[in-house]
C-alpha cells in the first residue's frame, strides 16, 4: 500500500515494504496480448557507463511487411524519440544515439538493440514496437545504470538553481540530473538530505532517513518528500545529480596549493583537476578513501571516506565530505586530479 500525506505544500509518498510503485492498479486493463513479440525474460537491463548493453526484442514469427521501431521515452519532455527502424533487411538510425546503436541481429527473429559506450543520458525506458498494420504491439524495457546520487549546490549558497541551471550544473560536474528512481534508490541506501533539489523530470524532492524538526518535523515518516512539479524558470532549489563508473582514475596530490596552483599541479601530471561527479564515482566504484581535503574543479574542497574513523571528520557513515568553497587565493590544500583512459 501507499499513502499520500499532504502538509501545506509538501507531499510525502510512503510505500510499505510489500508494495511496488510499478504495480498495476486493481481493475486496470491487462497488457495487450503479444502475438509476434516475445515477452522479455527481464524488464530491466543493468549496466555501467562505458559498457556495452543489449536490450532484448525477439519475434516468435515474422509477419508480412512488418517494421520494428525502437524509441526512448524521455521523462524531461514526455516524448518518445525514435532510435532505429528496421524491416528485417534494412535499417535506419535516428537522433543523438545514432552513432552508438546497432541491431544485434544474431538470427532472423532477433531485433534486439545494442548500445555501445553507454552514457549517463542513456538510462531510461525504451520501447520495441512491431508495426504491422492494425496489429501493432510493443514491449518496454528499462536500462539501469549503476551509480551514485549526490546533492549539489553552487558556491553562493542553497536554493540558487532554476531547473535549467541545475541541469547544466550537474553536467558540468560529470553527471546529470537524477531520475526519481535513482533518487529513491539512493534514499533506500541511506541518502539523508534536508535541502530540496531538482530532478530530471522537473519535480523537486528531498530524501529523509531521520525525521527532524528542520526537515518537515519529527512526526513525518521517513521517505522521499516532494514539492511536485515547479516552475522551471522561476523556482529555485538545489540539484540532485547522478554519476556512474569512470573511464579513468582519480588520485590525490599532496601540497599547500591555492586553487590556481592545484589546477597546474594536475596539468603537470598530464591530468585535469577532478570534477565533483568524478570524485563521487571514484569513492563509489574504486573505494577511494583519503582523509585529506583537496580542491575540485568547481572551487570546492572535499575528501572521500569509505572507512569512517574518528580522525577523519568523526561521522559514522561513509561519504564524500565537504569543506565548502574556501577562498581560492588565500586557502591552501592538496588537489584531486582526474586522468582519463
mmCIF file of C-alpha atoms in Angstrom:
data_model
loop_
_atom_site.group_PDB
_atom_site.id
_atom_site.type_symbol
_atom_site.label_atom_id
_atom_site.label_comp_id
_atom_site.label_asym_id
_atom_site.label_seq_id
_atom_site.Cartn_x
_atom_site.Cartn_y
_atom_site.Cartn_z
ATOM 1 C CA UNK A 1 0.000 0.000 0.000
ATOM 2 C CA UNK A 2 0.949 3.615 -0.423
ATOM 3 C CA UNK A 3 -0.237 6.651 1.483
ATOM 4 C CA UNK A 4 -0.027 10.218 0.265
ATOM 5 C CA UNK A 5 0.187 12.752 3.085
ATOM 6 C CA UNK A 6 -0.372 16.482 2.457
ATOM 7 C CA UNK A 7 1.148 19.054 4.790
ATOM 8 C CA UNK A 8 0.904 22.566 3.393
ATOM 9 C CA UNK A 9 2.538 22.423 0.004
ATOM 10 C CA UNK A 10 4.617 19.345 0.917
ATOM 11 C CA UNK A 11 3.656 15.885 -0.322
ATOM 12 C CA UNK A 12 5.128 12.725 1.167
ATOM 13 C CA UNK A 13 4.940 9.364 -0.555
ATOM 14 C CA UNK A 14 5.150 6.473 1.906
ATOM 15 C CA UNK A 15 5.453 2.983 0.425
ATOM 16 C CA UNK A 16 5.150 -0.124 2.565
ATOM 17 C CA UNK A 17 7.889 -2.744 2.003
ATOM 18 C CA UNK A 18 5.458 -5.088 0.288
ATOM 19 C CA UNK A 19 4.196 -2.506 -2.182
ATOM 20 C CA UNK A 20 5.615 -1.556 -5.547
ATOM 21 C CA UNK A 21 5.468 1.819 -7.234
ATOM 22 C CA UNK A 22 5.214 -0.069 -10.527
ATOM 23 C CA UNK A 23 2.257 -2.231 -9.506
ATOM 24 C CA UNK A 24 -0.693 -2.167 -11.930
ATOM 25 C CA UNK A 25 -3.807 -0.713 -10.197
ATOM 26 C CA UNK A 26 -6.655 -3.087 -9.466
ATOM 27 C CA UNK A 27 -9.171 -3.129 -12.283
ATOM 28 C CA UNK A 28 -6.851 -1.611 -14.889
ATOM 29 C CA UNK A 29 -6.633 -3.414 -18.228
ATOM 30 C CA UNK A 30 -4.030 -6.123 -18.667
ATOM 31 C CA UNK A 31 -1.219 -5.531 -21.158
ATOM 32 C CA UNK A 32 -2.290 -6.375 -24.709
ATOM 33 C CA UNK A 33 -1.694 -9.933 -25.870
ATOM 34 C CA UNK A 34 1.564 -10.351 -27.748
ATOM 35 C CA UNK A 35 1.138 -12.291 -30.971
ATOM 36 C CA UNK A 36 4.533 -11.787 -32.582
ATOM 37 C CA UNK A 37 6.832 -10.336 -29.918
ATOM 38 C CA UNK A 38 8.184 -12.450 -27.076
ATOM 39 C CA UNK A 39 7.764 -11.002 -23.586
ATOM 40 C CA UNK A 40 11.316 -10.262 -22.328
ATOM 41 C CA UNK A 41 12.525 -12.526 -19.543
ATOM 42 C CA UNK A 42 13.674 -9.474 -17.555
ATOM 43 C CA UNK A 43 12.165 -5.999 -17.919
ATOM 44 C CA UNK A 44 15.368 -4.243 -16.781
ATOM 45 C CA UNK A 45 18.939 -4.356 -18.042
ATOM 46 C CA UNK A 46 21.674 -3.237 -15.630
ATOM 47 C CA UNK A 47 24.928 -1.734 -16.837
ATOM 48 C CA UNK A 48 27.576 0.948 -16.166
ATOM 49 C CA UNK A 49 28.808 3.968 -18.059
ATOM 50 C CA UNK A 50 31.225 2.981 -20.816
ATOM 51 C CA UNK A 51 29.911 -0.582 -21.121
ATOM 52 C CA UNK A 52 28.004 -2.241 -23.973
ATOM 53 C CA UNK A 53 24.379 -3.129 -23.205
ATOM 54 C CA UNK A 54 21.764 -5.043 -25.187
ATOM 55 C CA UNK A 55 18.002 -4.560 -24.799
ATOM 56 C CA UNK A 56 16.274 -7.774 -25.939
ATOM 57 C CA UNK A 57 13.466 -7.789 -28.513
ATOM 58 C CA UNK A 58 12.798 -11.118 -30.216
ATOM 59 C CA UNK A 59 9.977 -12.114 -32.568
ATOM 60 C CA UNK A 60 8.301 -15.506 -32.425
ATOM 61 C CA UNK A 61 7.216 -15.172 -36.072
ATOM 62 C CA UNK A 62 7.759 -12.759 -38.953
ATOM 63 C CA UNK A 63 4.591 -11.099 -40.264
ATOM 64 C CA UNK A 64 4.459 -9.759 -43.804
ATOM 65 C CA UNK A 65 5.577 -6.188 -44.452
ATOM 66 C CA UNK A 66 6.441 -5.534 -40.841
ATOM 67 C CA UNK A 67 8.707 -2.930 -39.292
ATOM 68 C CA UNK A 68 10.340 -2.818 -35.859
ATOM 69 C CA UNK A 69 10.777 0.630 -34.305
ATOM 70 C CA UNK A 70 12.938 1.297 -31.251
ATOM 71 C CA UNK A 71 12.330 4.522 -29.297
ATOM 72 C CA UNK A 72 13.328 6.045 -25.961
ATOM 73 C CA UNK A 73 10.899 7.724 -23.568
ATOM 74 C CA UNK A 74 12.347 10.999 -22.281
ATOM 75 C CA UNK A 75 10.957 11.963 -18.829
ATOM 76 C CA UNK A 76 12.013 15.609 -19.135
ATOM 77 C CA UNK A 77 9.651 16.287 -22.052
ATOM 78 C CA UNK A 78 7.391 13.192 -22.068
ATOM 79 C CA UNK A 79 8.290 12.414 -25.683
ATOM 80 C CA UNK A 80 9.373 9.262 -27.458
ATOM 81 C CA UNK A 81 12.474 9.756 -29.579
ATOM 82 C CA UNK A 82 12.958 7.262 -32.408
ATOM 83 C CA UNK A 83 16.311 5.446 -32.311
ATOM 84 C CA UNK A 84 16.190 2.902 -35.118
ATOM 85 C CA UNK A 85 13.693 1.419 -37.608
ATOM 86 C CA UNK A 86 14.176 -1.879 -39.455
ATOM 87 C CA UNK A 87 12.182 -4.075 -41.819
ATOM 88 C CA UNK A 88 14.439 -7.057 -41.242
ATOM 89 C CA UNK A 89 16.581 -6.368 -44.310
ATOM 90 C CA UNK A 90 17.458 -2.707 -43.951
ATOM 91 C CA UNK A 91 17.586 -0.321 -41.022
ATOM 92 C CA UNK A 92 17.990 3.393 -40.369
ATOM 93 C CA UNK A 93 19.321 5.108 -37.246
ATOM 94 C CA UNK A 94 17.955 8.368 -35.841
ATOM 95 C CA UNK A 95 18.865 11.005 -33.263
ATOM 96 C CA UNK A 96 21.855 11.518 -30.955
ATOM 97 C CA UNK A 97 22.137 7.802 -30.136
ATOM 98 C CA UNK A 98 22.653 7.009 -33.829
ATOM 99 C CA UNK A 99 26.478 6.561 -33.762
ATOM 100 C CA UNK A 100 26.343 4.187 -30.783
ATOM 101 C CA UNK A 101 23.432 1.847 -31.575
ATOM 102 C CA UNK A 102 23.003 -1.184 -33.795
ATOM 103 C CA UNK A 103 20.725 -4.191 -34.084
ATOM 104 C CA UNK A 104 22.207 -7.328 -32.543
ATOM 105 C CA UNK A 105 20.553 -9.481 -35.244
ATOM 106 C CA UNK A 106 22.037 -12.761 -34.042
ATOM 107 C CA UNK A 107 19.309 -14.553 -36.043
ATOM 108 C CA UNK A 108 16.460 -13.501 -38.330
ATOM 109 C CA UNK A 109 13.973 -13.209 -35.451
ATOM 110 C CA UNK A 110 16.297 -11.018 -33.368
ATOM 111 C CA UNK A 111 15.566 -7.262 -33.294
ATOM 112 C CA UNK A 112 17.447 -6.561 -30.046
ATOM 113 C CA UNK A 113 19.085 -3.155 -29.621
ATOM 114 C CA UNK A 114 22.769 -2.920 -28.684
ATOM 115 C CA UNK A 115 24.142 0.338 -27.229
ATOM 116 C CA UNK A 116 27.904 0.771 -27.131
ATOM 117 C CA UNK A 117 29.866 3.080 -24.810
ATOM 118 C CA UNK A 118 26.805 3.601 -22.578
ATOM 119 C CA UNK A 119 26.462 7.231 -21.424
ATOM 120 C CA UNK A 120 24.693 8.714 -18.407
ATOM 121 C CA UNK A 121 21.851 10.035 -20.557
ATOM 122 C CA UNK A 122 21.146 6.519 -21.912
ATOM 123 C CA UNK A 123 19.430 5.489 -18.674
ATOM 124 C CA UNK A 124 15.666 5.236 -19.031
ATOM 125 C CA UNK A 125 12.756 3.412 -20.629
ATOM 126 C CA UNK A 126 12.907 2.021 -24.154
ATOM 127 C CA UNK A 127 10.167 0.645 -26.369
ATOM 128 C CA UNK A 128 10.440 -2.001 -29.075
ATOM 129 C CA UNK A 129 7.356 -1.690 -31.279
ATOM 130 C CA UNK A 130 6.306 -4.060 -34.024
ATOM 131 C CA UNK A 131 4.484 -2.000 -36.677
ATOM 132 C CA UNK A 132 2.202 -4.382 -38.540
ATOM 133 C CA UNK A 133 -0.859 -2.600 -39.866
ATOM 134 C CA UNK A 134 -3.688 -2.691 -37.342
ATOM 135 C CA UNK A 135 -1.945 -5.275 -35.178
ATOM 136 C CA UNK A 136 0.861 -3.139 -33.699
ATOM 137 C CA UNK A 137 2.316 -4.406 -30.436
ATOM 138 C CA UNK A 138 5.255 -3.443 -28.236
ATOM 139 C CA UNK A 139 7.391 -4.349 -25.240
ATOM 140 C CA UNK A 140 9.030 -1.900 -22.823
ATOM 141 C CA UNK A 141 12.400 -2.303 -21.158
ATOM 142 C CA UNK A 142 14.388 -0.162 -18.744
ATOM 143 C CA UNK A 143 18.122 0.458 -18.913
ATOM 144 C CA UNK A 144 19.513 0.999 -15.395
ATOM 145 C CA UNK A 145 22.991 2.399 -14.778
ATOM 146 C CA UNK A 146 24.783 1.528 -11.563
ATOM 147 C CA UNK A 147 25.845 4.773 -9.960
ATOM 148 C CA UNK A 148 25.610 7.266 -7.145
ATOM 149 C CA UNK A 149 23.348 10.274 -6.450
ATOM 150 C CA UNK A 150 24.766 13.352 -4.746
ATOM 151 C CA UNK A 151 23.214 16.695 -3.749
ATOM 152 C CA UNK A 152 24.793 19.752 -5.316
ATOM 153 C CA UNK A 153 24.603 23.487 -4.710
ATOM 154 C CA UNK A 154 26.779 26.350 -6.016
ATOM 155 C CA UNK A 155 29.333 28.434 -4.160
ATOM 156 C CA UNK A 156 26.814 31.226 -3.483
ATOM 157 C CA UNK A 157 24.595 29.059 -1.285
ATOM 158 C CA UNK A 158 21.456 26.927 -1.251
ATOM 159 C CA UNK A 159 18.408 27.265 -3.491
ATOM 160 C CA UNK A 160 20.092 29.203 -6.314
ATOM 161 C CA UNK A 161 19.306 26.994 -9.338
ATOM 162 C CA UNK A 162 16.300 27.127 -11.594
ATOM 163 C CA UNK A 163 15.730 23.828 -13.417
ATOM 164 C CA UNK A 164 17.891 24.649 -16.428
ATOM 165 C CA UNK A 165 20.754 25.901 -14.252
ATOM 166 C CA UNK A 166 20.564 22.755 -12.117
ATOM 167 C CA UNK A 167 20.699 20.578 -15.233
ATOM 168 C CA UNK A 168 23.715 22.465 -16.544
ATOM 169 C CA UNK A 169 25.482 22.395 -13.154
ATOM 170 C CA UNK A 170 25.237 18.594 -12.938
ATOM 171 C CA UNK A 171 26.546 18.206 -16.491
ATOM 172 C CA UNK A 172 29.499 20.468 -15.687
ATOM 173 C CA UNK A 173 30.407 18.117 -12.824
ATOM 174 C CA UNK A 174 30.482 14.932 -14.954
ATOM 175 C CA UNK A 175 26.951 13.905 -14.000
ATOM 176 C CA UNK A 176 23.332 14.569 -14.920
ATOM 177 C CA UNK A 177 20.148 15.352 -13.025
ATOM 178 C CA UNK A 178 18.979 12.194 -11.254
ATOM 179 C CA UNK A 179 15.731 10.462 -12.120
ATOM 180 C CA UNK A 180 13.138 9.806 -9.425
ATOM 181 C CA UNK A 181 14.028 6.101 -9.479
ATOM 182 C CA UNK A 182 17.717 6.936 -8.908
ATOM 183 C CA UNK A 183 16.893 9.293 -6.036
ATOM 184 C CA UNK A 184 14.517 6.750 -4.462
ATOM 185 C CA UNK A 185 17.176 4.016 -4.673
ATOM 186 C CA UNK A 186 19.745 6.382 -3.115
ATOM 187 C CA UNK A 187 17.304 7.053 -0.260
ATOM 188 C CA UNK A 188 16.899 3.298 0.374
ATOM 189 C CA UNK A 189 20.716 3.108 0.541
ATOM 190 C CA UNK A 190 20.929 5.863 3.157
ATOM 191 C CA UNK A 191 20.849 9.267 1.418
ATOM 192 C CA UNK A 192 19.526 11.733 4.003
ATOM 193 C CA UNK A 193 19.434 15.360 2.885
ATOM 194 C CA UNK A 194 17.336 18.248 4.156
ATOM 195 C CA UNK A 195 17.618 20.585 1.141
ATOM 196 C CA UNK A 196 15.137 20.150 -1.715
ATOM 197 C CA UNK A 197 16.555 19.690 -5.211
ATOM 198 C CA UNK A 198 15.531 19.398 -8.830
ATOM 199 C CA UNK A 199 15.463 16.035 -10.592
ATOM 200 C CA UNK A 200 15.309 15.226 -14.313
ATOM 201 C CA UNK A 201 11.542 15.336 -14.817
ATOM 202 C CA UNK A 202 11.283 18.876 -13.417
ATOM 203 C CA UNK A 203 9.928 17.896 -9.994
ATOM 204 C CA UNK A 204 11.526 18.799 -6.654
ATOM 205 C CA UNK A 205 12.231 16.381 -3.774
ATOM 206 C CA UNK A 206 14.397 15.677 -0.759
ATOM 207 C CA UNK A 207 15.199 12.292 0.872
ATOM 208 C CA UNK A 208 14.914 11.917 4.650
ATOM 209 C CA UNK A 209 16.048 8.919 6.713
ATOM 210 C CA UNK A 210 15.993 10.585 10.141
ATOM 211 C CA UNK A 211 12.912 12.756 10.685
ATOM 212 C CA UNK A 212 13.781 16.029 12.437
ATOM 213 C CA UNK A 213 12.402 19.494 13.068
ATOM 214 C CA UNK A 214 14.251 21.490 10.387
ATOM 215 C CA UNK A 215 13.231 18.912 7.734
ATOM 216 C CA UNK A 216 9.441 18.847 7.912
ATOM 217 C CA UNK A 217 9.154 17.883 11.571
ATOM 218 C CA UNK A 218 9.622 14.761 13.664
ATOM 219 C CA UNK A 219 6.119 13.461 13.023
ATOM 220 C CA UNK A 220 6.594 12.916 9.291
ATOM 221 C CA UNK A 221 7.695 9.421 8.368
ATOM 222 C CA UNK A 222 10.992 8.883 6.560
ATOM 223 C CA UNK A 223 10.691 8.991 2.783
ATOM 224 C CA UNK A 224 11.381 10.888 -0.404
ATOM 225 C CA UNK A 225 9.436 14.077 0.269
ATOM 226 C CA UNK A 226 8.215 16.022 -2.705
ATOM 227 C CA UNK A 227 7.120 19.518 -3.675
ATOM 228 C CA UNK A 228 5.905 18.159 -7.019
ATOM 229 C CA UNK A 229 6.407 19.957 -10.333
ATOM 230 C CA UNK A 230 7.701 23.521 -10.088
ATOM 231 C CA UNK A 231 8.205 26.431 -12.482
ATOM 232 C CA UNK A 232 11.416 25.567 -14.314
ATOM 233 C CA UNK A 233 12.282 29.214 -14.921
ATOM 234 C CA UNK A 234 11.246 30.965 -11.711
ATOM 235 C CA UNK A 235 11.537 28.493 -8.843
ATOM 236 C CA UNK A 236 14.944 27.890 -7.292
ATOM 237 C CA UNK A 237 16.315 24.869 -5.440
ATOM 238 C CA UNK A 238 19.463 22.746 -5.248
ATOM 239 C CA UNK A 239 20.132 19.796 -7.580
ATOM 240 C CA UNK A 240 20.357 16.043 -7.187
ATOM 241 C CA UNK A 241 22.996 14.757 -9.616
ATOM 242 C CA UNK A 242 23.727 11.193 -10.742
ATOM 243 C CA UNK A 243 27.002 9.755 -11.994
ATOM 244 C CA UNK A 244 28.265 6.295 -12.872
ATOM 245 C CA UNK A 245 31.579 4.461 -13.323
ATOM 246 C CA UNK A 246 34.609 6.402 -14.575
ATOM 247 C CA UNK A 247 36.635 5.867 -17.710
ATOM 248 C CA UNK A 248 39.795 6.896 -15.910
ATOM 249 C CA UNK A 249 41.316 7.418 -12.452
ATOM 250 C CA UNK A 250 41.035 9.993 -9.667
ATOM 251 C CA UNK A 251 44.117 10.450 -7.489
ATOM 252 C CA UNK A 252 45.361 12.890 -4.829
ATOM 253 C CA UNK A 253 48.383 15.212 -4.928
ATOM 254 C CA UNK A 254 49.639 16.499 -1.586
ATOM 255 C CA UNK A 255 50.681 20.097 -1.127
ATOM 256 C CA UNK A 256 49.776 23.518 0.157
ATOM 257 C CA UNK A 257 48.210 24.796 -3.034
ATOM 258 C CA UNK A 258 45.774 27.551 -3.800
ATOM 259 C CA UNK A 259 43.133 26.812 -6.442
ATOM 260 C CA UNK A 260 45.190 28.023 -9.399
ATOM 261 C CA UNK A 261 48.247 26.065 -8.263
ATOM 262 C CA UNK A 262 46.082 22.947 -7.787
ATOM 263 C CA UNK A 263 44.938 23.061 -11.386
ATOM 264 C CA UNK A 264 48.502 23.496 -12.597
ATOM 265 C CA UNK A 265 49.713 20.585 -10.448
ATOM 266 C CA UNK A 266 47.211 18.276 -12.161
ATOM 267 C CA UNK A 267 48.185 19.553 -15.613
ATOM 268 C CA UNK A 268 51.859 18.924 -14.797
ATOM 269 C CA UNK A 269 50.907 15.256 -14.414
ATOM 270 C CA UNK A 270 49.014 15.185 -17.720
ATOM 271 C CA UNK A 271 45.679 15.246 -15.904
ATOM 272 C CA UNK A 272 42.909 17.717 -15.065
ATOM 273 C CA UNK A 273 41.578 18.845 -11.723
ATOM 274 C CA UNK A 274 38.775 16.411 -10.841
ATOM 275 C CA UNK A 275 35.096 17.295 -11.022
ATOM 276 C CA UNK A 276 32.688 16.621 -8.168
ATOM 277 C CA UNK A 277 30.976 13.771 -10.019
ATOM 278 C CA UNK A 278 34.332 12.147 -10.719
ATOM 279 C CA UNK A 279 35.255 12.208 -7.030
ATOM 280 C CA UNK A 280 31.904 10.640 -6.085
ATOM 281 C CA UNK A 281 32.381 7.984 -8.764
ATOM 282 C CA UNK A 282 35.884 7.143 -7.527
ATOM 283 C CA UNK A 283 34.532 6.915 -3.967
ATOM 284 C CA UNK A 284 31.646 4.670 -5.045
ATOM 285 C CA UNK A 285 33.324 2.377 -7.573
ATOM 286 C CA UNK A 286 37.042 2.482 -6.680
ATOM 287 C CA UNK A 287 36.621 2.834 -2.894
ATOM 288 C CA UNK A 288 38.824 5.935 -2.892
ATOM 289 C CA UNK A 289 39.471 6.734 0.777
ATOM 290 C CA UNK A 290 41.506 9.750 1.843
ATOM 291 C CA UNK A 291 41.440 11.926 4.914
ATOM 292 C CA UNK A 292 42.897 14.892 3.011
ATOM 293 C CA UNK A 293 40.787 17.768 1.750
ATOM 294 C CA UNK A 294 41.552 18.612 -1.864
ATOM 295 C CA UNK A 295 40.483 21.154 -4.481
ATOM 296 C CA UNK A 296 37.963 20.198 -7.163
ATOM 297 C CA UNK A 297 37.138 21.883 -10.468
ATOM 298 C CA UNK A 298 34.171 23.870 -9.122
ATOM 299 C CA UNK A 299 36.329 25.516 -6.429
ATOM 300 C CA UNK A 300 35.053 23.329 -3.610
ATOM 301 C CA UNK A 301 37.241 21.303 -1.239
ATOM 302 C CA UNK A 302 36.160 17.732 -0.462
ATOM 303 C CA UNK A 303 37.509 14.344 0.544
ATOM 304 C CA UNK A 304 36.155 10.765 0.153
ATOM 305 C CA UNK A 305 35.773 8.389 3.106
ATOM 306 C CA UNK A 306 34.883 4.715 2.663
ATOM 307 C CA UNK A 307 36.053 3.599 6.116
ATOM 308 C CA UNK A 308 34.758 6.114 8.695
ATOM 309 C CA UNK A 309 37.123 6.925 11.558
ATOM 310 C CA UNK A 310 37.246 9.474 14.318
ATOM 311 C CA UNK A 311 40.192 11.423 12.943
ATOM 312 C CA UNK A 312 38.541 11.870 9.535
ATOM 313 C CA UNK A 313 35.567 14.016 10.405
ATOM 314 C CA UNK A 314 34.118 11.711 13.037
ATOM 315 C CA UNK A 315 30.902 10.978 11.124
ATOM 316 C CA UNK A 316 29.722 7.344 11.383
ATOM 317 C CA UNK A 317 28.806 6.763 7.730
ATOM 318 C CA UNK A 318 30.920 6.614 4.558
ATOM 319 C CA UNK A 319 30.592 9.561 2.203
ATOM 320 C CA UNK A 320 32.224 12.460 0.432
ATOM 321 C CA UNK A 321 32.828 15.197 2.997
ATOM 322 C CA UNK A 322 32.893 18.887 2.065
ATOM 323 C CA UNK A 323 34.731 21.946 3.357
ATOM 324 C CA UNK A 324 32.542 24.119 1.160
ATOM 325 C CA UNK A 325 34.054 26.777 -1.112
ATOM 326 C CA UNK A 326 37.085 28.362 0.593
ATOM 327 C CA UNK A 327 38.907 31.404 -0.789
ATOM 328 C CA UNK A 328 40.664 30.293 -3.971
ATOM 329 C CA UNK A 329 43.564 32.663 -3.375
ATOM 330 C CA UNK A 330 44.049 32.560 0.394
ATOM 331 C CA UNK A 331 43.395 28.930 1.376
ATOM 332 C CA UNK A 332 45.731 26.044 0.536
ATOM 333 C CA UNK A 333 45.008 22.316 0.221
ATOM 334 C CA UNK A 334 46.052 19.336 -1.832
ATOM 335 C CA UNK A 335 44.196 18.545 -5.051
ATOM 336 C CA UNK A 336 42.267 15.676 -6.629
ATOM 337 C CA UNK A 337 43.179 15.030 -10.263
ATOM 338 C CA UNK A 338 41.474 13.011 -12.975
ATOM 339 C CA UNK A 339 43.343 11.177 -15.724
ATOM 340 C CA UNK A 340 41.141 9.700 -18.445
ATOM 341 C CA UNK A 341 41.887 6.398 -20.134
#
